[in-house]
Short mmCIF file of C-alpha atoms in Angstrom, two decimals:
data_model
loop_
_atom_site.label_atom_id
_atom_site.label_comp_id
_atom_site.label_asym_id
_atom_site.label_seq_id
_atom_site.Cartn_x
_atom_site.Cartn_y
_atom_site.Cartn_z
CA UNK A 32 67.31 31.23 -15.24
CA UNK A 33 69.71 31.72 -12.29
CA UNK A 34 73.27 32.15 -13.59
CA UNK A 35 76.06 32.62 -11.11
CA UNK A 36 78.60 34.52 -12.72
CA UNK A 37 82.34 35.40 -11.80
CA UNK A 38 85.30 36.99 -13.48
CA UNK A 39 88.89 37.26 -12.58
CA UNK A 40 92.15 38.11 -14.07
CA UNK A 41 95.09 35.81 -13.49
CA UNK A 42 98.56 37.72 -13.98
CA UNK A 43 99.44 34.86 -16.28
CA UNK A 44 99.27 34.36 -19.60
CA UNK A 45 96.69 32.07 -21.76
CA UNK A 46 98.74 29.20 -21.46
CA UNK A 47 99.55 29.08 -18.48
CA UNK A 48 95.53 30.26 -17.45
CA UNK A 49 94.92 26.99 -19.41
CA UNK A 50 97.10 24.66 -17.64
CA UNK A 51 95.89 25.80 -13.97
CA UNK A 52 92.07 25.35 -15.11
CA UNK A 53 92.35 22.32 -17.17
CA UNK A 54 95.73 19.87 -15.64
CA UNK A 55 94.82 17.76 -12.68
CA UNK A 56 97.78 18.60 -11.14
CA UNK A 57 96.61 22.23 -10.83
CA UNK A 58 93.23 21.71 -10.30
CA UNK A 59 94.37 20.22 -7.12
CA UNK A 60 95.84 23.24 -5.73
CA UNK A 61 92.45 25.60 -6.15
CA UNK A 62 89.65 23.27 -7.59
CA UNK A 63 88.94 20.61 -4.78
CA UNK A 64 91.38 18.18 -2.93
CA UNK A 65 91.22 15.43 -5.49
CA UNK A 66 90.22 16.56 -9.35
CA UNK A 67 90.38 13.69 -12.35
CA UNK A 68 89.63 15.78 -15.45
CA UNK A 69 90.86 15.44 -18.77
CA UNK A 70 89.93 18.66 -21.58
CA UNK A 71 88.77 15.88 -23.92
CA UNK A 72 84.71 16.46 -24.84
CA UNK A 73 82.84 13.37 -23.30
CA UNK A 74 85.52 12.84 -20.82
CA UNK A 75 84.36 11.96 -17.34
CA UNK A 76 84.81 14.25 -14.76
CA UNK A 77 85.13 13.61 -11.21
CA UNK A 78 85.65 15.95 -8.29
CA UNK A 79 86.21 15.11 -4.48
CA UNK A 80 86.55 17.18 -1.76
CA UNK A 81 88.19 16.14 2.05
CA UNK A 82 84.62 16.59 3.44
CA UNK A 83 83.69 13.44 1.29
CA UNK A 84 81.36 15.30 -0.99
CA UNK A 85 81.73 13.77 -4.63
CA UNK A 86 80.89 15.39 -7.72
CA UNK A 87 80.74 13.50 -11.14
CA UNK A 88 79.97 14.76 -14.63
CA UNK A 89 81.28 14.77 -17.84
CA UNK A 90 83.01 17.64 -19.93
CA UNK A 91 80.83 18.78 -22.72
CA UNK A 92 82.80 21.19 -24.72
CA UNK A 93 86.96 22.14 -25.11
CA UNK A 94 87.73 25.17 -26.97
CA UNK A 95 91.61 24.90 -26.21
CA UNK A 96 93.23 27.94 -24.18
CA UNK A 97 89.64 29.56 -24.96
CA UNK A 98 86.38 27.79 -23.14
CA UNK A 99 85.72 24.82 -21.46
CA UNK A 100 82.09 23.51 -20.58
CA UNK A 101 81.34 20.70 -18.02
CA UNK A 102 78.07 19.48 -16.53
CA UNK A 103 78.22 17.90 -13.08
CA UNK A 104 76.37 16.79 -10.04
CA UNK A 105 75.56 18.25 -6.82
CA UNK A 106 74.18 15.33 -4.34
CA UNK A 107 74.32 18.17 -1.81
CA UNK A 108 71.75 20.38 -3.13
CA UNK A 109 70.53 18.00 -5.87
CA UNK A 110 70.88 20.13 -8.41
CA UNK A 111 72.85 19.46 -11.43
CA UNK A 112 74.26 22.25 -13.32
CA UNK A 113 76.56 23.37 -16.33
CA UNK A 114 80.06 25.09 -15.55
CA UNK A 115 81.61 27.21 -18.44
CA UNK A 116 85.03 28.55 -17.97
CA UNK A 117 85.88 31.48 -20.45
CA UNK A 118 89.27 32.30 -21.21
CA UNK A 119 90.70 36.07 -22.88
CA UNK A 120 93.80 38.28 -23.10
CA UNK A 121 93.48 41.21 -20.68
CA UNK A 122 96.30 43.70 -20.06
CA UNK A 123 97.02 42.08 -16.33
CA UNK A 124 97.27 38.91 -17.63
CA UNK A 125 94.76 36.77 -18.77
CA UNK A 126 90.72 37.46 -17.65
CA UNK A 127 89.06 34.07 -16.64
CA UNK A 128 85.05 34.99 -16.61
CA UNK A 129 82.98 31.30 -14.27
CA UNK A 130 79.57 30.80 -15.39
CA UNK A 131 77.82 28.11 -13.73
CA UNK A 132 74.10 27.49 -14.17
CA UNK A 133 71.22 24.96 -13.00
CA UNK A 134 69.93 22.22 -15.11
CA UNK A 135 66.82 22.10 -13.80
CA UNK A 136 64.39 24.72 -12.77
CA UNK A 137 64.54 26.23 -9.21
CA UNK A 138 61.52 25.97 -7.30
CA UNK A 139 61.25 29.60 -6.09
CA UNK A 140 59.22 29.11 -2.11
CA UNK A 141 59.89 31.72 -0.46
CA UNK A 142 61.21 29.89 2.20
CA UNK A 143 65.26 29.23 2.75
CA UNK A 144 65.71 25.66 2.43
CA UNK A 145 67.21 22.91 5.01
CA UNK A 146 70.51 22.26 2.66
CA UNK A 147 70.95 26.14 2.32
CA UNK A 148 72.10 26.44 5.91
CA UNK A 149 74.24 23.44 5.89
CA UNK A 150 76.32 24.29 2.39
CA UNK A 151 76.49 28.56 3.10
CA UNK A 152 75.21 28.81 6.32
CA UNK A 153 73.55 32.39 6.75
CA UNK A 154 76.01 35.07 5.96
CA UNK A 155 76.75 33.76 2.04
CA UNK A 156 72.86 34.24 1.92
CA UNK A 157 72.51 37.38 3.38
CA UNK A 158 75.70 38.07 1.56
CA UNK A 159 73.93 36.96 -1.40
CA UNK A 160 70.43 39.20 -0.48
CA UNK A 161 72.72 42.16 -0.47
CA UNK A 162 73.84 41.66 -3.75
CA UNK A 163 70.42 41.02 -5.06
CA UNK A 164 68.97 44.59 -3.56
CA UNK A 165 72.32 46.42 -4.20
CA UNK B 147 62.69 47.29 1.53
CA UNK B 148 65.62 45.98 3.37
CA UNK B 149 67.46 42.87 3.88
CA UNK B 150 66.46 42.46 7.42
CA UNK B 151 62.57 42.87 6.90
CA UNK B 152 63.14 39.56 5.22
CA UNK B 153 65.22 37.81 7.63
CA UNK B 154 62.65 39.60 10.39
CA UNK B 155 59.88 38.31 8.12
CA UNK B 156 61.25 34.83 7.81
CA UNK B 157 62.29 34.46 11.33
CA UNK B 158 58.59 33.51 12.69
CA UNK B 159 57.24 30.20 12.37
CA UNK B 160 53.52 31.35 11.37
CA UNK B 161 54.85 33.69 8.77
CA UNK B 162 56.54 30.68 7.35
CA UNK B 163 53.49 28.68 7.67
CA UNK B 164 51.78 31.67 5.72
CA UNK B 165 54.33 31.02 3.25
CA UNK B 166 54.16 27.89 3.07
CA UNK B 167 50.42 27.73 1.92
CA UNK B 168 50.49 31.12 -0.03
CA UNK B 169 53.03 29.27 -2.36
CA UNK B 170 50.29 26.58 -3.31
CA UNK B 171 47.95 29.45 -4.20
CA UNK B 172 46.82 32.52 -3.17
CA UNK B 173 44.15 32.89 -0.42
CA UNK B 174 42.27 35.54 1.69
CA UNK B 175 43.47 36.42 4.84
CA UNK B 176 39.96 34.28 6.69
CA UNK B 177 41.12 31.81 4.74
CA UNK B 178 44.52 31.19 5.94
CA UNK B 179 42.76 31.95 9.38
CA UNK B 180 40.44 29.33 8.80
CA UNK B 181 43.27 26.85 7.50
CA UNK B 182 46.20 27.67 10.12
CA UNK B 183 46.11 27.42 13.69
CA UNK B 184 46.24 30.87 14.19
CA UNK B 185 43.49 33.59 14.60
CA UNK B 186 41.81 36.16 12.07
CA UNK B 187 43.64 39.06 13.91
CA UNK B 188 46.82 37.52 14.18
CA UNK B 189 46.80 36.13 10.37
CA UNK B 190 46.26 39.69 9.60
CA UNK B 191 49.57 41.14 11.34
CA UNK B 192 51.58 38.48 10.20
CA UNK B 193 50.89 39.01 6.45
CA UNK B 194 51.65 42.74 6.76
CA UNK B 195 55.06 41.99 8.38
CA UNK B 196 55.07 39.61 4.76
CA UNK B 197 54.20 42.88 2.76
CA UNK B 198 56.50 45.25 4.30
CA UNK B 199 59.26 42.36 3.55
CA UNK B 200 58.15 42.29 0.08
CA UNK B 201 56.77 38.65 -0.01
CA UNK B 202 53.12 38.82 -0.48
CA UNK B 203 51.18 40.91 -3.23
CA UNK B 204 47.62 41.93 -3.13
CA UNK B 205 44.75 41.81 -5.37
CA UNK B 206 40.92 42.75 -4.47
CA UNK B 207 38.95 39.92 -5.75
CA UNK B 208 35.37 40.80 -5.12
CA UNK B 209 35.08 41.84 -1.99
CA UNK B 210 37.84 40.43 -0.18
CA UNK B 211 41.49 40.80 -0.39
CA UNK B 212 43.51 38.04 -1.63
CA UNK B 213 47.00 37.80 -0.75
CA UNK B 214 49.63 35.58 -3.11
CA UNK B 215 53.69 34.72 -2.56
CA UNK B 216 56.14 37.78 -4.55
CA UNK B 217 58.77 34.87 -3.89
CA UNK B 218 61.65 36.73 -5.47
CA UNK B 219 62.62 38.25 -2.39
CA UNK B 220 64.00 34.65 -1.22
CA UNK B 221 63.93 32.06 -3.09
CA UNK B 222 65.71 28.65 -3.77
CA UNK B 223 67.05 29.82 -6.92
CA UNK B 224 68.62 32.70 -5.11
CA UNK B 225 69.72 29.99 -2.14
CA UNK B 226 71.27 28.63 -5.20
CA UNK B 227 72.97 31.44 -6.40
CA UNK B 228 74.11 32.39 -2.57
CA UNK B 229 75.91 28.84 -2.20
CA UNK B 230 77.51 28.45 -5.40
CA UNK B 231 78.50 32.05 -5.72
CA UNK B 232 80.21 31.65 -2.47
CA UNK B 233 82.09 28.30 -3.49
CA UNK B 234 83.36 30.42 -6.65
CA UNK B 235 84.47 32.87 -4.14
CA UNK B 236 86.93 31.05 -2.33
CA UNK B 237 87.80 28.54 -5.26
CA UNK B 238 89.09 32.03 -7.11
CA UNK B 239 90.59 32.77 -4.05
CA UNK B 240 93.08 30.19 -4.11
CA UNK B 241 93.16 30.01 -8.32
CA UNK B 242 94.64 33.41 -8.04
CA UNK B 243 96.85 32.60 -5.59
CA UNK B 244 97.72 29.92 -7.30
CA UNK B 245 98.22 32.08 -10.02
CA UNK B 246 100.69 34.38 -8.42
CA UNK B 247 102.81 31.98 -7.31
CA UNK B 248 104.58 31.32 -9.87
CA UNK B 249 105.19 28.30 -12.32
CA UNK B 250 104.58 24.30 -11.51
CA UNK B 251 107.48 23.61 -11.06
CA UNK B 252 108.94 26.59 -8.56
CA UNK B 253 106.15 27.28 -6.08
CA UNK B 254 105.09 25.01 -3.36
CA UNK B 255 101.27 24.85 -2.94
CA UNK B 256 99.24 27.13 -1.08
CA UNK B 257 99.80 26.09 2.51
CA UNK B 258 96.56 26.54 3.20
CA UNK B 259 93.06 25.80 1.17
CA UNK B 260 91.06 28.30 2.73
CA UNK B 261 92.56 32.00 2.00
CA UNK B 262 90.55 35.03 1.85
CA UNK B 263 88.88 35.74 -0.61
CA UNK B 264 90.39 38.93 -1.78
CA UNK B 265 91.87 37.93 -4.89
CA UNK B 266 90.46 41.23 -6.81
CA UNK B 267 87.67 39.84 -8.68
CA UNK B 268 84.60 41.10 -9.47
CA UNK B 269 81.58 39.33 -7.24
CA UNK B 270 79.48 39.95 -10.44
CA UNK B 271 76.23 38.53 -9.86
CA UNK B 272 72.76 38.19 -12.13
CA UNK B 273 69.59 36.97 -10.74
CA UNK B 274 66.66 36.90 -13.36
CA UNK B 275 63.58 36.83 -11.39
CA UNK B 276 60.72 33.80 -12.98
#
């Protein structure tokens, strides 16, 4: 499996962490430019950025202030795939750790391909190569 | 191996033909001669560019050489991985800002969508090779 993980700390504390990653209203500042979301398991989730690109999905587990799991949609690259958002105390704040995953397995082909230069264009993959050989 | 014998590798059209039909299953190097529009001699360079990069793997089979796709150099689950990775990047970006500016009610938002991404997290990254 191919997990893409991240982790920050946000110099906030759990509530507030909460609020930012789960009210519409925030998720509009950082998320994308239009965000309907409710922390509510089965809710629908839908998330639209200026460029037009539209992701839908549906939130599959609320753990409140702690974890929150959605699945959505990527038309882009056709691959859907499961977003976990894990929420602890940490002295600077509050530590946010971003997990997001495919749904579906990843033909490996050796070959970069066409939607990889139009959604990263060449330096997140070489940025990405780096990583991998680091 | 470096980063740029794969770009290098990747950059030619034949290699990426050799690719292309070492991914559907390995073959000798007369074989992929006899299949691509290319020549004996010229198959033959082009796959060890491939191995230096780290994309083809060898095994003697009888008495020729059969070459097969080591695809974990560059793959689309690392193409993956490179575009959502980077969308996490700059998302963070402005969720720290975000952050940092204070409560709902007293900041104005981020004037701008796209700020660096230098928000102080970690770019921790896992790629299990299949």
């Amino acid at each position: 499996m191919s997990t893409v993980r991240r982790e920050i700390v946000l110099p906030v504390a759990r509530e507030r962490a909460w609020a930012l990653l789960t009210e519409a209203a925030e998720l509009r500042e950082w998320l994308a430019d239009d965000v309907e979301l409710e922390p509510d398991v089965g809710a629908p989730l839908r998330v639209a950025w200026a460029s037009g690109e539209v992701r839908e999905g549906v939130v599959e587990e609320v753990d409140e202030r702690r974890r929150l799991r959605f699945r959505w949609d990527d038309d882009a690259t056709g691959v859907p795939s499961r977003v976990e958002w894990t929420l602890a105390d940490d002295p600077g704040g509050t530590r946010v750790v971003v997990e997001e995953r495919p749904l579906v397995a990843l033909e490996v082909r050796g070959v970069p391909l066409p939607w990889v230069a139009r959604a990263t264009g060449i330096t997140a993959l070489a940025r990405a190569a780096a990583l991998a050989y680091a | 191996m470096t980063v740029d014998a794969v770009f290098a590798a990747l950059a030619d059209p034949t290699r990426r033909a050799v690719i292309g039909r070492l991914a559907q299953e390995p073959a000798s190097a007369s074989r992929l001669a006899g299949e691509l529009p290319v020549s004996r001699q010229a198959v033959a360079k082009h796959l060890a560019a491939l191995d230096r990069a780290g994309l083809v793997g060898t095994r003697r089979v009888g008495r020729e050489t059969r070459y097969s796709l080591d695809p974990a150099p560059m793959g689309e689950a690392m193409a993956w991985m490179a575009s959502v990775g980077a969308q996490w990047d700059e998302r963070l970006a402005r969720l720290a800002g975000r952050a940092r500016a204070g409560g709902p009610r007293t900041s104005p938002a981020p004037s701008s969508r796209r700020q660096p991404v230098n928000a102080g997290h970690s770019t921790d990254e896992t790629f299990d090779r299949r």
